[in-house]
Coordinates of C-alpha atoms in Angstrom, one line a residue:
X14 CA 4.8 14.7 1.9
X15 CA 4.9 11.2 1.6
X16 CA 1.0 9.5 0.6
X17 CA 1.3 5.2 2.1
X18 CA -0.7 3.1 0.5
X19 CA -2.5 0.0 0.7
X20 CA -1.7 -2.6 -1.7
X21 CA -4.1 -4.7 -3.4
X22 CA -4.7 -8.4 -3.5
X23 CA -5.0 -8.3 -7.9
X24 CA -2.1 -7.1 -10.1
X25 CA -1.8 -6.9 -13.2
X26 CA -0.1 -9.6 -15.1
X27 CA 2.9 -9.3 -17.1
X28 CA 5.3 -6.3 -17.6
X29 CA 8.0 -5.6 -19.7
X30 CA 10.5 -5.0 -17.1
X31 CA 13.9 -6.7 -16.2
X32 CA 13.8 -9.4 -13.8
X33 CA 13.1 -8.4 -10.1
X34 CA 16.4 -7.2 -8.8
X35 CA 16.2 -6.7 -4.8
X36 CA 19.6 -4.1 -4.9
X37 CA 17.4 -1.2 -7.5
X38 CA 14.5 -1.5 -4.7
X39 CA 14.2 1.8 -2.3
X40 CA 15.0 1.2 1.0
X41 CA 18.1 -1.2 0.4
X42 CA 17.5 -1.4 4.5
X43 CA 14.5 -4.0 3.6
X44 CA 16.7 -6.2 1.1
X45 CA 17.8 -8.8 3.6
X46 CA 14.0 -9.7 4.8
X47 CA 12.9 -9.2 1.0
X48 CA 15.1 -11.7 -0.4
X49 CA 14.3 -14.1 2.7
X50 CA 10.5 -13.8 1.6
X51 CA 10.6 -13.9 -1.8
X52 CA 12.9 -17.4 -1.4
X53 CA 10.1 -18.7 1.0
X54 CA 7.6 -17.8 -2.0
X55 CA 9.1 -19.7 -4.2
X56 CA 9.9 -22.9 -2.1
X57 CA 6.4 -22.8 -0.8
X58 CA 5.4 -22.9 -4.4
X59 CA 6.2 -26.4 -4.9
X60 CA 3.5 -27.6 -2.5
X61 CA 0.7 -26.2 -3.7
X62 CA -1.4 -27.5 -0.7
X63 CA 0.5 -26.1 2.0
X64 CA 0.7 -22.7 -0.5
X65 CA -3.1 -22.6 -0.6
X66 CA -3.2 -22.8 3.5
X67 CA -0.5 -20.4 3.7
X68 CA -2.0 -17.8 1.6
X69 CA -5.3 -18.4 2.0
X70 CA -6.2 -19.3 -1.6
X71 CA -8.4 -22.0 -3.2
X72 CA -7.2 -23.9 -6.2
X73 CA -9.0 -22.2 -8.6
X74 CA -6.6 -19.4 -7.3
X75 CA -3.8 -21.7 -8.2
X76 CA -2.4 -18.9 -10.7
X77 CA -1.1 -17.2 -7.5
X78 CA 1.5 -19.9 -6.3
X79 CA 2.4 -20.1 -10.2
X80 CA 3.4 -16.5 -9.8
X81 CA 4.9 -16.6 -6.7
X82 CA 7.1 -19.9 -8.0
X83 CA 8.4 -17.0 -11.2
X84 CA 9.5 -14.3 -8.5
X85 CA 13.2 -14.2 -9.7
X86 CA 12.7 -14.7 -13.2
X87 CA 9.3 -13.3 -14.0
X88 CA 8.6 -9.7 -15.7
X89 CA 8.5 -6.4 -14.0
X90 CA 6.7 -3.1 -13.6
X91 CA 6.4 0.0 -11.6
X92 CA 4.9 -0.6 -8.6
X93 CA 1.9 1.9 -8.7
X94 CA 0.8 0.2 -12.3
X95 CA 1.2 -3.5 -10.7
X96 CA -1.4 -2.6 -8.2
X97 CA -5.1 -2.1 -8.9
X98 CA -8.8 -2.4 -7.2
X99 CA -10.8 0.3 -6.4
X100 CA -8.4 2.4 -4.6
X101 CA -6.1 2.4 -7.6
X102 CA -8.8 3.2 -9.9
X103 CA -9.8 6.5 -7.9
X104 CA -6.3 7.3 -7.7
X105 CA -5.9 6.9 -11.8
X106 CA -2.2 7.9 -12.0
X107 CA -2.4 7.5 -15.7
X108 CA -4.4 10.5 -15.8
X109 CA -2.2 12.7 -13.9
X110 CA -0.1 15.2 -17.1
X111 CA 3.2 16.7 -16.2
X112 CA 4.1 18.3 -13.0
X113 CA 1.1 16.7 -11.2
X114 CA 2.3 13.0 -12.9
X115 CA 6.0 14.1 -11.0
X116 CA 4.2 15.0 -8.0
X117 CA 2.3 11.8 -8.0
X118 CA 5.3 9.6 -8.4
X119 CA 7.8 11.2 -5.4
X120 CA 4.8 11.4 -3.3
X121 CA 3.4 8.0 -3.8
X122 CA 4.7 5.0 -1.4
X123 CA 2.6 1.4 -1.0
X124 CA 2.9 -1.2 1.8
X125 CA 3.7 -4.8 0.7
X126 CA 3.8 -7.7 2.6
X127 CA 6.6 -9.3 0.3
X128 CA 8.9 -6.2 -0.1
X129 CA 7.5 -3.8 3.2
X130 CA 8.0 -0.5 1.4
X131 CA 8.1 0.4 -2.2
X132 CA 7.8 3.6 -4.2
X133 CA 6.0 4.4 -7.1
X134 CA 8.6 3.4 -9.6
X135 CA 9.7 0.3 -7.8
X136 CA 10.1 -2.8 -10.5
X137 CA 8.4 -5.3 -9.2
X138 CA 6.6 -8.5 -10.8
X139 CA 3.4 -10.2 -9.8
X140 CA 3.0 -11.9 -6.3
X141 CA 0.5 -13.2 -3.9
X142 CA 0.9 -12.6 -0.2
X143 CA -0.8 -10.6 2.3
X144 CA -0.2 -9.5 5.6
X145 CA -2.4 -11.5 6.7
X146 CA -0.3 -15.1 5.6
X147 CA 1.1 -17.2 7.5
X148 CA 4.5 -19.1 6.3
X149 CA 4.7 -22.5 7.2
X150 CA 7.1 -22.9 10.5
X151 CA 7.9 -18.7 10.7
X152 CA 7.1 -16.2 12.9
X153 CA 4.0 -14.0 11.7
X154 CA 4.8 -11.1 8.9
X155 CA 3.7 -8.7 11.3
X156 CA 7.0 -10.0 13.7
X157 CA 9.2 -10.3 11.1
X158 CA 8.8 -6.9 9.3
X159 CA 8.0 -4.7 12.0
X160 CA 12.1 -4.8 13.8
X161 CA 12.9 -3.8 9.9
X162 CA 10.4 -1.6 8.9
X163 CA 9.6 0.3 11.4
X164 CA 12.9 2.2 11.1
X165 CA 12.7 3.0 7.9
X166 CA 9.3 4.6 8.0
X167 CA 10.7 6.6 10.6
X168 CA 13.7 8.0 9.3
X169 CA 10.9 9.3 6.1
X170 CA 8.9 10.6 9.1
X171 CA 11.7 12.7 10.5
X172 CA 11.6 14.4 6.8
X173 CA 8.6 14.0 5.1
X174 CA 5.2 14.5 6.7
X175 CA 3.3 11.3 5.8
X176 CA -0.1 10.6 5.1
X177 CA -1.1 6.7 6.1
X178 CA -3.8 5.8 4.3
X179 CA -3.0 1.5 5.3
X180 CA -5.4 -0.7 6.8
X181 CA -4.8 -1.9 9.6
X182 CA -3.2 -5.2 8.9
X183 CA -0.5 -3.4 6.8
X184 CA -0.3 -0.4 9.5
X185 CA 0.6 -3.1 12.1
X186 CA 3.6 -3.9 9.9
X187 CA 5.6 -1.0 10.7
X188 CA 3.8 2.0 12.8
X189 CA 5.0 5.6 11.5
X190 CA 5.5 8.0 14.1
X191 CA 3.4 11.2 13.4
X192 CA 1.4 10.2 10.4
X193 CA -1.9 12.0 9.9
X194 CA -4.3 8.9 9.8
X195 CA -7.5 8.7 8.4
X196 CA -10.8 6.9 8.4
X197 CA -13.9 7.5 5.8
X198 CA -17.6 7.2 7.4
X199 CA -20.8 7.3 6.2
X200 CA -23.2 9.5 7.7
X201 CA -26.9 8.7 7.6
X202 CA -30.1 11.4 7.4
X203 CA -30.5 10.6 11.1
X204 CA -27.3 11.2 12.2
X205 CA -25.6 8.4 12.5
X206 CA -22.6 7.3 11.1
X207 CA -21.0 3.9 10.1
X208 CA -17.3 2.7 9.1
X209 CA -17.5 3.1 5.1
X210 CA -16.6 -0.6 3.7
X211 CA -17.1 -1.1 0.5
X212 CA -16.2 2.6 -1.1
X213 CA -13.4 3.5 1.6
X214 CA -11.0 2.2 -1.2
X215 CA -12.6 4.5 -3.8
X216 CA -12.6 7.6 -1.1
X217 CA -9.3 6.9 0.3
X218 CA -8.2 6.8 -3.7
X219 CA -9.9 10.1 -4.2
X220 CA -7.7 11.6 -1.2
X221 CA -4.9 10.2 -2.3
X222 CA -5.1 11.3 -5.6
X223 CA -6.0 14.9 -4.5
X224 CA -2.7 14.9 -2.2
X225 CA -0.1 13.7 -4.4
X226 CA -0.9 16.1 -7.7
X227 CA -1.1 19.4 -6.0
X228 CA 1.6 22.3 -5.7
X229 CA 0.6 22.8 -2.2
X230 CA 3.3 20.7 0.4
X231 CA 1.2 20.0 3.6
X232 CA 3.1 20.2 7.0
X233 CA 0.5 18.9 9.1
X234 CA -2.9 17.2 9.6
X235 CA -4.2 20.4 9.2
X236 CA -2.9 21.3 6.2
X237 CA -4.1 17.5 4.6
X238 CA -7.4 18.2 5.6
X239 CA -7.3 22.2 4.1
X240 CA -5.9 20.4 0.8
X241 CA -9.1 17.7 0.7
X242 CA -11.7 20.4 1.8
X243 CA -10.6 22.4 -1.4
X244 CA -11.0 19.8 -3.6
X245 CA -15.1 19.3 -2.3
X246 CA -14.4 16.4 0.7
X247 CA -16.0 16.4 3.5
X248 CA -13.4 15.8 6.1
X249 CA -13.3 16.4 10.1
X250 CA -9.4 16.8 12.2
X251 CA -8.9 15.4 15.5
X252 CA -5.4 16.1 16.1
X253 CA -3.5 13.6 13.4
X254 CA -6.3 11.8 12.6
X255 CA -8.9 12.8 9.8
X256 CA -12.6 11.7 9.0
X257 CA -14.0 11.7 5.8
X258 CA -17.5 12.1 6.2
X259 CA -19.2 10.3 3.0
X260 CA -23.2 10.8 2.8
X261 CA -25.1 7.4 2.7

């Protein structure tokens, strides 16, 4: 089982890893578009107006073209410690001991819209871009990734069932054929329920985490939502796609 991830607008700073080497990523397939991006990033960086527009920044957000300017040279660390926000927090990988830590890391894969597909151990350094940016004078990311990524995610869906817990903007980047998919709503006394927004992050991170450290291996949507009942969620199966039901 493979658990996809969204990735977060803040990172952590620093690292004490080697400079960002594009041939040690997973998925060599991506390294092509990857090093096209990441030498966009950095020529972009020299304008600082047309980065602003292009990653939709103000300039007291100026520290994010400063990063993206250091790509090649700046420090590096695992991808699932660069990341952080809400979801990351409920997921709290650092907590995870032993076989459950190992788990965690071969299970755990996150969407990015500078390197498409990484893995938990995946040396990266600090970057701004979302899926959502537009590159001055290129096609969206959504065009340029998807010819790319999309077979990739589907060879890991031919072996690996995978659990997609992306929104939507990073889901249109590469579709995975198969995935269970699932949604988090809140369900009022009366009935009625609304699209979780704030905590979907925290309950999606409480999934995740739930998936990735135990000894069970899910096969099916099923299986996911067996695994998350266990551990006290409240979740609903309609074919591949499950609802968390959250109370309000």
């Amino acid at each position: 089982m493979i658990v996809l991830l969204p990735p977060s607008e803040t990172k952590r700073t620093g690292g004490d890893g080697p400079a960002l080497r594009m041939d040690a990523l997973s998925s060599p397939a991506l390294g092509p578009l990857r090093t096209e991006l990441a030498d966009e990033l950095v020529g972009l960086a020299t304008d600082r107006t047309a980065s602003r527009r292009a990653l939709g920044i103000s300039a007291s957000q100026d520290a994010e073209i400063d990063r993206n300017a250091a790509l090649h040279t700046a420090p590096t660390m695992p991808a699932i410690h660069r990341y952080t926000g809400v979801l990351y927090d409920a997921l709290d990988i650092d907590s995870l001991r032993g076989a459950a830590a190992a788990r965690a890391r071969s299970r755990l894969a996150v969407a990015s819209a500078l390197f498409g597909l990484l893995r938990a151990d995946d040396l990266i350094p600090a970057y701004r871009l979302s899926a959502t940016s537009r590159l001055p004078d290129r096609p969206t990311l959504t065009a340029r990734w998807r010819p790319v990524l999309e077979p990739v995610l589907s060879e890991i869906a031919e072996h690996d069932l995978v659990v997609d817990l992306r929104s939507g903007s990073y889901a249109a980047l590469g579709r995975v054929p198969g995935a269970v998919t699932v949604e988090v709503v809140t369900e009022h006394a009366d009935g009625r329920r609304t699209v979780v927004s704030h905590f979907n992050k925290a309950h999606k991170g409480r999934l995740a985490r739930v998936l990735v450290s135990s000894r069970s291996e899910p096969r099916d949507a099923a299986a996911v939502a067996a695994l998350a009942r266990r551990a006290g969620m409240r979740v609903e199966r309609k074919g591949d796609h499950l609802t968390v039901v959250v109370p309000a």
